[in-house]
Structures are given as C-alpha cells and as structure tokens.
PDB file of C-alpha atoms in Angstrom:
ATOM      1  CA  MET O 233      -0.151  -0.042   0.055  1.00 39.00           C
ATOM      2  CA  SER O 234       1.489   3.217  -0.879  1.00 36.00           C
ATOM      3  CA  ARG O 235       1.948   6.225   1.267  1.00 32.00           C
ATOM      4  CA  ARG O 236      -0.773   8.416  -0.568  1.00 34.00           C
ATOM      5  CA  THR O 237      -3.230   5.397  -0.302  1.00 36.00           C
ATOM      6  CA  ARG O 238      -2.453   5.290   3.503  1.00 37.00           C
ATOM      7  CA  LYS O 239      -2.854   8.859   3.930  1.00 34.00           C
ATOM      8  CA  ALA O 240      -6.272   8.782   1.972  1.00 37.00           C
ATOM      9  CA  GLY O 241      -7.592   5.955   4.157  1.00 42.00           C
ATOM     10  CA  ARG O 242      -6.756   7.783   7.392  1.00 39.00           C
ATOM     11  CA  LEU O 243      -8.512  10.866   5.918  1.00 39.00           C
ATOM     12  CA  VAL O 244     -11.590   9.005   4.898  1.00 41.00           C
ATOM     13  CA  ALA O 245     -11.449   7.210   8.236  1.00 42.00           C
ATOM     14  CA  ALA O 246     -11.845  10.369  10.068  1.00 40.00           C
ATOM     15  CA  VAL O 247     -14.439  12.137   7.651  1.00 40.00           C
ATOM     16  CA  VAL O 248     -16.647   8.944   8.043  1.00 42.00           C
ATOM     17  CA  ALA O 249     -16.105   9.021  11.903  1.00 43.00           C
ATOM     18  CA  VAL O 250     -17.244  12.563  11.655  1.00 40.00           C
ATOM     19  CA  MET O 251     -20.163  12.498   9.213  1.00 43.00           C
ATOM     20  CA  LEU O 252     -21.678   9.183  11.083  1.00 45.00           C
ATOM     21  CA  LEU O 253     -21.452  11.134  14.195  1.00 42.00           C
ATOM     22  CA  ALA O 254     -22.949  14.027  12.625  1.00 41.00           C
ATOM     23  CA  THR O 255     -26.172  12.034  11.678  1.00 40.00           C
ATOM     24  CA  ALA O 256     -25.775  10.319  15.231  1.00 36.00           C
ATOM     25  CA  LEU O 257     -24.634   6.894  13.736  1.00 34.00           C
ATOM     26  CA  VAL O 258     -21.188   6.440  15.299  1.00 33.00           C
ATOM     27  CA  GLY O 259     -19.796   7.349  18.499  1.00 35.00           C
ATOM     28  CA  CYS O 260     -16.866   6.362  20.498  1.00 34.00           C
ATOM     29  CA  GLY O 261     -19.004   5.687  23.619  1.00 37.00           C
ATOM     30  CA  GLY O 262     -21.418   2.587  23.637  1.00 39.00           C
ATOM     31  CA  GLY O 263     -25.188   2.812  24.251  1.00 41.00           C
ATOM     32  CA  ALA O 264     -26.621   2.074  27.811  1.00 42.00           C
ATOM     33  CA  ASP O 265     -26.926  -1.709  28.642  1.00 44.00           C
ATOM     34  CA  GLU O 266     -30.195  -2.986  27.256  1.00 45.00           C
ATOM     35  CA  GLY O 267     -31.487  -3.677  30.801  1.00 42.00           C
ATOM     36  CA  ASP O 268     -31.100  -0.059  32.104  1.00 45.00           C
ATOM     37  CA  ALA O 269     -34.380   1.427  31.089  1.00 46.00           C
ATOM     38  CA  GLU O 270     -35.974   1.376  34.482  1.00 48.00           C
ATOM     39  CA  THR O 271     -37.891   4.676  34.196  1.00 46.00           C
ATOM     40  CA  PRO O 272     -40.892   5.417  36.000  1.00 50.00           C
ATOM     41  CA  LYS O 273     -44.326   5.852  34.114  1.00 63.00           C
ATOM     42  CA  THR O 274     -45.057   9.241  35.476  1.00 71.00           C
ATOM     43  CA  ALA O 275     -43.039  12.250  35.581  1.00 80.00           C
ATOM     44  CA  THR O 276     -41.567  13.083  39.041  1.00 92.00           C
ATOM     45  CA  PHE O 277     -38.834  15.524  39.401  1.00 97.00           C
ATOM     46  CA  PRO O 278     -35.900  15.559  40.531  1.00 97.00           C
ATOM     47  CA  MET O 279     -35.200  12.695  37.954  1.00 95.00           C
ATOM     48  CA  THR O 280     -31.891  10.916  37.580  1.00 97.00           C
ATOM     49  CA  VAL O 281     -31.017   9.099  34.610  1.00 97.00           C
ATOM     50  CA  THR O 282     -27.923   7.332  33.254  1.00 97.00           C
ATOM     51  CA  ASP O 283     -27.047   8.421  29.775  1.00 96.00           C
ATOM     52  CA  ASP O 284     -25.318   6.710  27.252  1.00 95.00           C
ATOM     53  CA  ALA O 285     -21.666   8.153  28.531  1.00 94.00           C
ATOM     54  CA  GLY O 286     -22.241   6.207  31.796  1.00 95.00           C
ATOM     55  CA  ARG O 287     -23.176   9.392  33.655  1.00 96.00           C
ATOM     56  CA  ALA O 288     -25.749   9.704  36.428  1.00 98.00           C
ATOM     57  CA  VAL O 289     -27.466  12.905  35.563  1.00 98.00           C
ATOM     58  CA  THR O 290     -29.905  14.514  37.765  1.00 98.00           C
ATOM     59  CA  VAL O 291     -32.673  16.946  35.919  1.00 98.00           C
ATOM     60  CA  ASP O 292     -34.156  19.046  38.651  1.00 97.00           C
ATOM     61  CA  ALA O 293     -37.448  20.115  37.039  1.00 97.00           C
ATOM     62  CA  LYS O 294     -39.259  19.595  33.653  1.00 97.00           C
ATOM     63  CA  PRO O 295     -37.226  20.985  30.808  1.00 98.00           C
ATOM     64  CA  GLU O 296     -38.886  23.703  28.920  1.00 98.00           C
ATOM     65  CA  ARG O 297     -36.066  25.041  26.846  1.00 98.00           C
ATOM     66  CA  ILE O 298     -34.104  22.395  25.045  1.00 98.00           C
ATOM     67  CA  VAL O 299     -31.164  22.247  22.907  1.00 98.00           C
ATOM     68  CA  SER O 300     -30.349  19.538  20.626  1.00 98.00           C
ATOM     69  CA  LEU O 301     -27.079  18.902  19.146  1.00 97.00           C
ATOM     70  CA  ALA O 302     -27.649  15.844  17.247  1.00 96.00           C
ATOM     71  CA  PRO O 303     -30.315  15.352  14.405  1.00 97.00           C
ATOM     72  CA  ALA O 304     -31.107  12.023  15.897  1.00 97.00           C
ATOM     73  CA  ASN O 305     -31.831  13.392  19.235  1.00 98.00           C
ATOM     74  CA  THR O 306     -34.199  16.087  17.464  1.00 98.00           C
ATOM     75  CA  GLU O 307     -36.060  13.435  16.010  1.00 98.00           C
ATOM     76  CA  ILE O 308     -36.553  11.624  19.132  1.00 98.00           C
ATOM     77  CA  LEU O 309     -37.888  14.908  20.805  1.00 98.00           C
ATOM     78  CA  TYR O 310     -40.266  15.163  17.912  1.00 98.00           C
ATOM     79  CA  GLY O 311     -41.452  11.693  18.309  1.00 98.00           C
ATOM     80  CA  LEU O 312     -42.073  12.471  22.005  1.00 98.00           C
ATOM     81  CA  ASP O 313     -44.268  15.428  21.163  1.00 98.00           C
ATOM     82  CA  ALA O 314     -41.764  17.793  22.537  1.00 98.00           C
ATOM     83  CA  LEU O 315     -40.618  19.731  19.703  1.00 98.00           C
ATOM     84  CA  ASP O 316     -42.252  22.883  21.019  1.00 98.00           C
ATOM     85  CA  ARG O 317     -40.100  22.855  23.769  1.00 98.00           C
ATOM     86  CA  VAL O 318     -36.899  22.771  21.403  1.00 98.00           C
ATOM     87  CA  VAL O 319     -35.181  26.158  21.127  1.00 98.00           C
ATOM     88  CA  GLY O 320     -32.048  25.410  19.472  1.00 98.00           C
ATOM     89  CA  VAL O 321     -30.551  22.838  17.050  1.00 98.00           C
ATOM     90  CA  THR O 322     -27.548  22.256  14.636  1.00 97.00           C
ATOM     91  CA  THR O 323     -27.214  23.044  10.997  1.00 96.00           C
ATOM     92  CA  TYR O 324     -27.295  19.375  10.240  1.00 95.00           C
ATOM     93  CA  ASP O 325     -30.865  19.106  11.495  1.00 97.00           C
ATOM     94  CA  ASP O 326     -33.818  18.970   8.686  1.00 97.00           C
ATOM     95  CA  TYR O 327     -36.168  16.736  10.181  1.00 97.00           C
ATOM     96  CA  PRO O 328     -38.909  17.409  10.921  1.00 98.00           C
ATOM     97  CA  PRO O 329     -39.436  20.220   8.363  1.00 97.00           C
ATOM     98  CA  GLU O 330     -40.334  22.565  11.275  1.00 97.00           C
ATOM     99  CA  VAL O 331     -36.886  22.536  12.636  1.00 98.00           C
ATOM    100  CA  ALA O 332     -35.864  25.015   9.657  1.00 97.00           C
ATOM    101  CA  THR O 333     -37.468  27.808  11.760  1.00 97.00           C
ATOM    102  CA  LEU O 334     -35.543  26.978  14.899  1.00 98.00           C
ATOM    103  CA  GLU O 335     -32.367  28.793  16.020  1.00 98.00           C
ATOM    104  CA  LYS O 336     -29.175  27.274  14.957  1.00 98.00           C
ATOM    105  CA  VAL O 337     -26.317  26.765  17.219  1.00 97.00           C
ATOM    106  CA  GLY O 338     -23.646  25.932  15.026  1.00 94.00           C
ATOM    107  CA  ASP O 339     -22.716  22.429  13.447  1.00 92.00           C
ATOM    108  CA  PHE O 340     -22.418  18.980  14.714  1.00 87.00           C
ATOM    109  CA  VAL O 341     -18.647  19.139  15.215  1.00 87.00           C
ATOM    110  CA  GLY O 342     -18.296  22.783  16.485  1.00 87.00           C
ATOM    111  CA  PRO O 343     -21.418  23.780  18.420  1.00 93.00           C
ATOM    112  CA  ASN O 344     -21.257  27.416  19.190  1.00 96.00           C
ATOM    113  CA  LEU O 345     -21.391  27.898  23.120  1.00 95.00           C
ATOM    114  CA  GLU O 346     -22.165  31.302  23.052  1.00 96.00           C
ATOM    115  CA  ALA O 347     -25.159  30.856  20.806  1.00 97.00           C
ATOM    116  CA  ILE O 348     -26.210  28.035  23.448  1.00 97.00           C
ATOM    117  CA  ALA O 349     -25.802  30.141  26.340  1.00 97.00           C
ATOM    118  CA  ALA O 350     -27.954  32.833  24.701  1.00 98.00           C
ATOM    119  CA  LEU O 351     -30.934  30.467  24.362  1.00 98.00           C
ATOM    120  CA  GLU O 352     -30.656  29.935  28.239  1.00 97.00           C
ATOM    121  CA  PRO O 353     -31.408  25.985  27.866  1.00 98.00           C
ATOM    122  CA  ASP O 354     -32.274  24.102  31.028  1.00 96.00           C
ATOM    123  CA  LEU O 355     -31.399  20.768  29.235  1.00 98.00           C
ATOM    124  CA  VAL O 356     -29.004  20.186  26.208  1.00 98.00           C
ATOM    125  CA  LEU O 357     -29.099  16.600  24.464  1.00 98.00           C
ATOM    126  CA  VAL O 358     -25.533  15.961  23.033  1.00 96.00           C
ATOM    127  CA  THR O 359     -23.854  12.733  21.554  1.00 95.00           C
ATOM    128  CA  THR O 360     -20.567  11.087  22.310  1.00 91.00           C
ATOM    129  CA  GLY O 361     -17.301  10.881  20.368  1.00 87.00           C
ATOM    130  CA  VAL O 362     -16.647  14.494  18.986  1.00 86.00           C
ATOM    131  CA  GLN O 363     -18.984  16.058  21.495  1.00 92.00           C
ATOM    132  CA  ALA O 364     -17.826  14.464  24.602  1.00 89.00           C
ATOM    133  CA  ASP O 365     -15.286  17.319  25.322  1.00 88.00           C
ATOM    134  CA  ILE O 366     -18.103  19.830  25.506  1.00 93.00           C
ATOM    135  CA  ILE O 367     -20.144  18.460  27.991  1.00 95.00           C
ATOM    136  CA  SER O 368     -18.331  20.068  30.907  1.00 94.00           C
ATOM    137  CA  GLN O 369     -18.342  23.232  29.077  1.00 94.00           C
ATOM    138  CA  ILE O 370     -22.177  23.380  28.455  1.00 95.00           C
ATOM    139  CA  GLU O 371     -22.772  22.178  32.123  1.00 95.00           C
ATOM    140  CA  ALA O 372     -20.602  25.217  33.133  1.00 94.00           C
ATOM    141  CA  LEU O 373     -23.311  27.433  31.270  1.00 93.00           C
ATOM    142  CA  GLY O 374     -25.989  26.097  33.978  1.00 94.00           C
ATOM    143  CA  ALA O 375     -27.509  23.579  31.500  1.00 95.00           C
ATOM    144  CA  THR O 376     -28.323  20.082  32.495  1.00 98.00           C
ATOM    145  CA  VAL O 377     -26.541  17.847  29.816  1.00 98.00           C
ATOM    146  CA  ILE O 378     -27.450  14.303  28.760  1.00 98.00           C
ATOM    147  CA  ALA O 379     -25.463  12.034  26.137  1.00 97.00           C
ATOM    148  CA  ILE O 380     -27.404   9.885  23.887  1.00 97.00           C
ATOM    149  CA  ASP O 381     -25.608   7.571  21.661  1.00 95.00           C
ATOM    150  CA  PRO O 382     -27.137   4.124  21.175  1.00 96.00           C
ATOM    151  CA  GLN O 383     -25.268   1.438  19.052  1.00 93.00           C
ATOM    152  CA  SER O 384     -28.112  -1.112  18.513  1.00 97.00           C
ATOM    153  CA  LEU O 385     -31.859  -0.734  18.351  1.00 98.00           C
ATOM    154  CA  ASP O 386     -32.354  -2.179  21.637  1.00 98.00           C
ATOM    155  CA  ALA O 387     -29.977   0.451  23.089  1.00 97.00           C
ATOM    156  CA  LEU O 388     -32.103   2.780  21.098  1.00 98.00           C
ATOM    157  CA  TYR O 389     -35.000   1.902  22.941  1.00 98.00           C
ATOM    158  CA  VAL O 390     -33.464   2.577  26.374  1.00 98.00           C
ATOM    159  CA  SER O 391     -32.255   5.849  24.913  1.00 98.00           C
ATOM    160  CA  ILE O 392     -35.787   6.926  24.011  1.00 98.00           C
ATOM    161  CA  ALA O 393     -36.872   5.779  27.725  1.00 98.00           C
ATOM    162  CA  THR O 394     -34.038   8.006  29.070  1.00 98.00           C
ATOM    163  CA  VAL O 395     -34.867  11.166  27.091  1.00 98.00           C
ATOM    164  CA  GLY O 396     -38.639  10.579  27.782  1.00 98.00           C
ATOM    165  CA  ALA O 397     -37.906  10.330  31.501  1.00 97.00           C
ATOM    166  CA  ALA O 398     -35.527  13.410  31.376  1.00 98.00           C
ATOM    167  CA  ILE O 399     -38.210  15.494  29.865  1.00 98.00           C
ATOM    168  CA  GLY O 400     -41.174  14.389  31.773  1.00 98.00           C
ATOM    169  CA  GLU O 401     -42.859  12.148  29.084  1.00 98.00           C
ATOM    170  CA  PRO O 402     -42.186   8.511  30.184  1.00 97.00           C
ATOM    171  CA  ALA O 403     -45.659   7.379  29.036  1.00 97.00           C
ATOM    172  CA  LYS O 404     -45.219   8.829  25.585  1.00 98.00           C
ATOM    173  CA  ALA O 405     -41.747   7.201  25.326  1.00 98.00           C
ATOM    174  CA  ASP O 406     -43.188   3.532  26.388  1.00 98.00           C
ATOM    175  CA  ALA O 407     -45.788   4.124  23.596  1.00 98.00           C
ATOM    176  CA  LEU O 408     -43.112   5.414  20.885  1.00 98.00           C
ATOM    177  CA  VAL O 409     -41.088   2.159  21.558  1.00 98.00           C
ATOM    178  CA  SER O 410     -44.055   0.060  21.621  1.00 98.00           C
ATOM    179  CA  ASP O 411     -45.133   1.349  18.270  1.00 98.00           C
ATOM    180  CA  MET O 412     -41.276   0.829  16.896  1.00 98.00           C
ATOM    181  CA  GLN O 413     -41.271  -2.642  18.157  1.00 98.00           C
ATOM    182  CA  ARG O 414     -44.740  -3.462  16.450  1.00 98.00           C
ATOM    183  CA  GLU O 415     -43.623  -2.154  13.193  1.00 98.00           C
ATOM    184  CA  LEU O 416     -40.360  -4.052  13.373  1.00 98.00           C
ATOM    185  CA  GLU O 417     -42.300  -7.126  14.221  1.00 98.00           C
ATOM    186  CA  GLY O 418     -44.411  -6.835  11.179  1.00 98.00           C
ATOM    187  CA  ILE O 419     -41.384  -6.455   9.088  1.00 98.00           C
ATOM    188  CA  GLN O 420     -39.775  -9.540  10.514  1.00 98.00           C
ATOM    189  CA  ASN O 421     -42.896 -11.703  10.303  1.00 98.00           C
ATOM    190  CA  ALA O 422     -43.098 -10.961   6.564  1.00 97.00           C
ATOM    191  CA  ILE O 423     -39.731 -12.625   6.054  1.00 97.00           C
ATOM    192  CA  ASP O 424     -39.585 -16.452   5.390  1.00 95.00           C
ATOM    193  CA  ALA O 425     -36.201 -16.812   4.247  1.00 96.00           C
ATOM    194  CA  ALA O 426     -32.514 -17.528   5.209  1.00 97.00           C
ATOM    195  CA  PRO O 427     -30.381 -14.652   6.078  1.00 98.00           C
ATOM    196  CA  VAL O 428     -29.182 -12.986   2.667  1.00 98.00           C
ATOM    197  CA  ARG O 429     -25.303 -12.263   2.597  1.00 98.00           C
ATOM    198  CA  CYS O 430     -24.891  -8.549   2.035  1.00 98.00           C
ATOM    199  CA  PHE O 431     -22.142  -5.660   2.064  1.00 98.00           C
ATOM    200  CA  ILE O 432     -23.005  -2.143   2.854  1.00 97.00           C
ATOM    201  CA  GLU O 433     -20.985   0.721   1.584  1.00 95.00           C
ATOM    202  CA  ILE O 434     -20.924   4.124   3.513  1.00 92.00           C
ATOM    203  CA  ALA O 435     -17.744   5.721   1.500  1.00 90.00           C
ATOM    204  CA  GLN O 436     -16.309   4.599  -1.682  1.00 89.00           C
ATOM    205  CA  ASP O 437     -12.983   6.022  -2.276  1.00 86.00           C
ATOM    206  CA  PRO O 438     -11.222   4.425  -0.442  1.00 92.00           C
ATOM    207  CA  LEU O 439     -13.837   1.771   0.182  1.00 94.00           C
ATOM    208  CA  TYR O 440     -15.486   1.838   3.758  1.00 95.00           C
ATOM    209  CA  THR O 441     -18.202  -0.338   5.364  1.00 96.00           C
ATOM    210  CA  ALA O 442     -19.784  -1.143   8.784  1.00 97.00           C
ATOM    211  CA  GLY O 443     -18.847  -4.220  10.423  1.00 97.00           C
ATOM    212  CA  ALA O 444     -19.926  -5.859  13.422  1.00 96.00           C
ATOM    213  CA  VAL O 445     -21.006  -4.131  16.761  1.00 95.00           C
ATOM    214  CA  THR O 446     -22.200  -1.330  14.872  1.00 96.00           C
ATOM    215  CA  LEU O 447     -25.798   0.084  14.509  1.00 96.00           C
ATOM    216  CA  LEU O 448     -25.750  -0.520  10.770  1.00 97.00           C
ATOM    217  CA  ASN O 449     -24.753  -4.290  11.178  1.00 98.00           C
ATOM    218  CA  ASP O 450     -27.673  -4.573  13.693  1.00 98.00           C
ATOM    219  CA  LEU O 451     -30.053  -3.047  11.406  1.00 98.00           C
ATOM    220  CA  ILE O 452     -28.929  -5.641   8.524  1.00 98.00           C
ATOM    221  CA  GLU O 453     -29.435  -8.376  11.040  1.00 98.00           C
ATOM    222  CA  GLN O 454     -32.903  -7.336  12.019  1.00 98.00           C
ATOM    223  CA  ALA O 455     -33.802  -6.861   8.535  1.00 98.00           C
ATOM    224  CA  GLY O 456     -32.986 -10.607   7.914  1.00 98.00           C
ATOM    225  CA  GLY O 457     -29.339 -10.050   6.316  1.00 98.00           C
ATOM    226  CA  GLU O 458     -25.775 -11.727   6.997  1.00 98.00           C
ATOM    227  CA  ASN O 459     -23.039  -9.126   6.704  1.00 98.00           C
ATOM    228  CA  VAL O 460     -20.240 -10.368   5.164  1.00 98.00           C
ATOM    229  CA  VAL O 461     -18.000  -8.054   7.023  1.00 98.00           C
ATOM    230  CA  THR O 462     -16.938  -9.682  10.186  1.00 96.00           C
ATOM    231  CA  GLN O 463     -14.281  -6.875  11.536  1.00 97.00           C
ATOM    232  CA  GLU O 464     -15.673  -4.612  14.462  1.00 97.00           C
ATOM    233  CA  GLY O 465     -16.555  -1.057  13.659  1.00 96.00           C
ATOM    234  CA  TYR O 466     -16.472   1.004  10.523  1.00 94.00           C
ATOM    235  CA  VAL O 467     -13.459  -0.247   8.721  1.00 96.00           C
ATOM    236  CA  GLY O 468     -11.712   0.261   5.332  1.00 97.00           C
ATOM    237  CA  TYR O 469     -12.110  -2.654   2.861  1.00 97.00           C
ATOM    238  CA  SER O 470     -10.470  -3.592  -0.114  1.00 96.00           C
ATOM    239  CA  VAL O 471     -12.026  -4.403  -3.499  1.00 95.00           C
ATOM    240  CA  GLU O 472     -10.037  -7.744  -3.293  1.00 97.00           C
ATOM    241  CA  GLN O 473     -11.588  -8.806   0.120  1.00 97.00           C
ATOM    242  CA  LEU O 474     -15.068  -7.691  -1.272  1.00 97.00           C
ATOM    243  CA  LEU O 475     -14.728  -9.872  -4.378  1.00 97.00           C
ATOM    244  CA  THR O 476     -13.631 -12.824  -2.159  1.00 98.00           C
ATOM    245  CA  ASP O 477     -16.723 -12.193   0.051  1.00 98.00           C
ATOM    246  CA  ASP O 478     -18.932 -11.812  -2.977  1.00 98.00           C
ATOM    247  CA  PRO O 479     -22.221 -10.677  -1.438  1.00 98.00           C
ATOM    248  CA  GLU O 480     -25.674 -11.357  -2.685  1.00 98.00           C
ATOM    249  CA  VAL O 481     -26.689  -7.972  -2.158  1.00 98.00           C
ATOM    250  CA  TYR O 482     -24.857  -4.623  -2.286  1.00 97.00           C
ATOM    251  CA  LEU O 483     -26.261  -1.899  -0.114  1.00 97.00           C
ATOM    252  CA  ALA O 484     -25.106   1.734  -0.321  1.00 94.00           C
ATOM    253  CA  THR O 485     -26.064   4.937   1.298  1.00 88.00           C
ATOM    254  CA  LEU O 486     -26.206   7.866  -1.257  1.00 77.00           C
ATOM    255  CA  GLY O 487     -24.270  10.729   0.055  1.00 70.00           C
ATOM    256  CA  SER O 488     -21.255  12.916  -0.011  1.00 60.00           C
ATOM    257  CA  MET O 489     -18.959   9.973   0.523  1.00 69.00           C
ATOM    258  CA  SER O 490     -20.780   7.382  -1.763  1.00 73.00           C
ATOM    259  CA  ASP O 491     -22.511   7.213  -5.185  1.00 77.00           C
ATOM    260  CA  PRO O 492     -23.555   3.850  -5.811  1.00 83.00           C
ATOM    261  CA  SER O 493     -24.764   4.690  -9.278  1.00 82.00           C
ATOM    262  CA  ASP O 494     -21.488   4.205 -11.105  1.00 82.00           C
ATOM    263  CA  LEU O 495     -20.998   0.865  -9.071  1.00 90.00           C
ATOM    264  CA  ALA O 496     -20.796  -1.574 -12.196  1.00 90.00           C
ATOM    265  CA  LYS O 497     -18.279   0.866 -13.807  1.00 90.00           C
ATOM    266  CA  ARG O 498     -15.722   0.569 -10.987  1.00 92.00           C
ATOM    267  CA  PRO O 499     -12.798  -1.424 -11.820  1.00 93.00           C
ATOM    268  CA  GLY O 500     -13.551  -5.184 -10.548  1.00 95.00           C
ATOM    269  CA  TYR O 501     -17.047  -4.499  -9.266  1.00 96.00           C
ATOM    270  CA  GLY O 502     -18.719  -5.795 -12.244  1.00 95.00           C
ATOM    271  CA  GLU O 503     -17.420  -9.105 -11.022  1.00 97.00           C
ATOM    272  CA  LEU O 504     -19.614  -9.183  -8.192  1.00 97.00           C
ATOM    273  CA  SER O 505     -22.728 -11.486  -7.964  1.00 97.00           C
ATOM    274  CA  ALA O 506     -24.706  -8.732  -6.436  1.00 97.00           C
ATOM    275  CA  VAL O 507     -23.928  -6.263  -9.529  1.00 96.00           C
ATOM    276  CA  LYS O 508     -24.403  -9.123 -12.200  1.00 96.00           C
ATOM    277  CA  SER O 509     -27.843 -10.029 -10.652  1.00 97.00           C
ATOM    278  CA  GLY O 510     -28.691  -6.273 -10.351  1.00 95.00           C
ATOM    279  CA  ARG O 511     -29.104  -6.595  -6.544  1.00 97.00           C
ATOM    280  CA  VAL O 512     -27.815  -3.291  -5.533  1.00 96.00           C
ATOM    281  CA  ALA O 513     -29.972  -0.929  -3.380  1.00 95.00           C
ATOM    282  CA  VAL O 514     -29.629   2.628  -2.436  1.00 93.00           C
ATOM    283  CA  LEU O 515     -30.509   3.365   1.136  1.00 94.00           C
ATOM    284  CA  GLU O 516     -31.856   6.683   2.545  1.00 93.00           C
ATOM    285  CA  ASP O 517     -28.804   7.746   4.572  1.00 92.00           C
ATOM    286  CA  ASN O 518     -30.961   9.587   7.267  1.00 94.00           C
ATOM    287  CA  LEU O 519     -33.040   6.527   7.822  1.00 96.00           C
ATOM    288  CA  VAL O 520     -30.229   4.138   8.616  1.00 96.00           C
ATOM    289  CA  SER O 521     -27.564   6.155  10.292  1.00 93.00           C
ATOM    290  CA  ARG O 522     -29.706   8.262  12.670  1.00 96.00           C
ATOM    291  CA  PRO O 523     -30.803   6.189  15.746  1.00 97.00           C
ATOM    292  CA  GLY O 524     -34.244   7.889  16.254  1.00 98.00           C
ATOM    293  CA  PRO O 525     -37.835   6.686  15.485  1.00 98.00           C
ATOM    294  CA  ARG O 526     -37.417   6.633  11.887  1.00 98.00           C
ATOM    295  CA  ILE O 527     -34.845   3.982  11.759  1.00 98.00           C
ATOM    296  CA  ILE O 528     -37.394   1.153  11.588  1.00 98.00           C
ATOM    297  CA  GLN O 529     -38.061   2.694   8.108  1.00 98.00           C
ATOM    298  CA  GLY O 530     -34.440   1.945   7.379  1.00 98.00           C
ATOM    299  CA  VAL O 531     -34.964  -1.509   8.711  1.00 98.00           C
ATOM    300  CA  ARG O 532     -37.785  -1.703   6.276  1.00 98.00           C
ATOM    301  CA  GLN O 533     -35.750  -0.327   3.283  1.00 98.00           C
ATOM    302  CA  ILE O 534     -32.973  -3.118   4.080  1.00 98.00           C
ATOM    303  CA  ALA O 535     -35.429  -5.853   4.490  1.00 98.00           C
ATOM    304  CA  GLU O 536     -37.002  -4.924   0.977  1.00 98.00           C
ATOM    305  CA  ALA O 537     -33.875  -5.180  -0.746  1.00 98.00           C
ATOM    306  CA  LEU O 538     -32.806  -8.358   0.882  1.00 98.00           C
ATOM    307  CA  HIS O 539     -36.216 -10.183   0.574  1.00 98.00           C
ATOM    308  CA  PRO O 540     -38.163  -8.514  -2.003  1.00 97.00           C
ATOM    309  CA  GLU O 541     -40.564 -11.513  -2.556  1.00 96.00           C
ATOM    310  CA  ALA O 542     -41.659 -10.958   1.123  1.00 96.00           C
ATOM    311  CA  PHE O 543     -42.663  -7.241   0.220  1.00 95.00           C
ATOM    312  CA  GLY O 544     -44.181  -7.814  -3.202  1.00 87.00           C
ATOM    313  CA  ASN O 545     -41.281  -6.196  -4.679  1.00 77.00           C
TER     314      ASN O 545
END
C-alpha cells in the first residue's frame, strides 16, 4: 500500500467517523446496557437518569427550553411530541421540516457555546465521540447535559426511555418504543427465508463499510441479512476482499462519500454477484444512520432489498 493510499485511508476514516457522528450513527461511547431502562411511568422531578456516556445525570425540573446537538436526538424529541420545547438545533438538522424555523447553534462538530448560552436552555442533548469534550463546558453554562448515543436498536429503545424520563414524558416514550417494536415485528414476520449475505458501503474512495458491533450491522441482522464483514466497527475494505466475500446484495447509502450509481463501472465491481444480478440497493442515509424513531423505516428499506419477494417487490 502506498503512502498516498494510507494517507487517503486515514483521511476518509476521520471523515467517516465525523459524518456518521453528525447523523448520530457512530460514536466512541457505547449505548446504555439493554437492561438499564428502568424509568418511572409518571413524571416526577428531580429525575436521575443514566446517559449513554455512563453518567448519572439529575434533572431538577421538567425542561422547558431544550437544545439538541444531534439530528437523531431532535427526531427523538419530535417523536415524543416535545418539539415545541426545542429552542435550538444544529445546522445538520433537517427533520421534521419545522426545525428550519428553529435557532441554529452551529454545526455538529463545532457547536457555538455562546449561541447555546444565549438560548438559556435548561437541558441540552448531545452525543458522544466528538461532542464528549464539550459536555463539561455546556454544564458550566448552567444547563443539564445528557449524552445519547445508542449503538443498537435495543440500546435505542433504552435511549428513548431515558429522554422520555428526562423531559417528563415517560408514557409517551413507552408508547413510541412500543410502536417501533410493533412495526419491526411486522417487517420480520413478513420474512420467511434464510439470511441473505450482503455488504454495505458508506464511503467509496477508499471503500469503507460497517462491520460487527455497529448500528448498521444490527439493522442488517434485524432485516434478515448476514453482513459479510466480520471485523468490528467502521472499517476500510479492499476490493479484493469484497470480491472474495462476493455478497448476494450490495447496499449503499447515497451521500457525499458514496455514489452507488457508478458501481458497475468501478474496476472489478462488475464481477460481483450482486452487480451481475442487479441486486444493488440505495438506502436513504438518514433512515439508516440516525438512531431515532424513523430507523425502523431504514430496517424496512434493507429488508425490502434483501427479501423483495416478502414485500411484493
């Protein structure tokens, strides 16, 4: 491997980490343990929760002014009918459409502390990874800070319960999780076939993918798939290894780091079984990379690509 290739690989690795975090997909910290969602069914304050950074955080009173520093967290708040209490979001936020009218407090990687302070929030939702270092700085502003960064569907359910408890809406959190689980069950009940071997591209030059112990890998398995990538985390992958693995289905997210429209034209890719059979599927990035309520729609997209016969496709 040339020095230039190694340098490009390191650069893309950094960019992949930031972009995935920017959509709340990847974080350096893991989600809460799956058995930790012991939240009360009624809102009683002070409320103490354990966040995804492993911190015990006490919320003194029901938050009325909330700042969200990750699009996925904003979507969780929307799912809990609490968007009317959100006073600030990042420039990455684009769902629901109503967030366009909210005050922007910088981007995901570099939130503006002065802008956050000016909004006088009583609760700020962050993620981990690149935002871990600003937690103490935001707390110094007088706001309570909770880190949300689930790495699996089960951990996402726990995170939703955590947010629901922290904002005084535990019953809505329970209902939201139940709806998500019911929708997922419907998808899985439709599948009556063995897992389909697949690969997912998240960056193309150099090639990057999601391996074991990642949210994307969990979504693939939930959707009736078997990831050909067995390494853990988000990893660089060679075309030679991809050809050896030869997945039945090639999944890709369309975005600034990946454009699967030219897949068959890439050197060597035309030899893939997935390309020969036309089983290349483009996924909506925000649905599969943001750990929020809409992620079940992402599971459906993957399931439809892997098991089209089960969904009338």
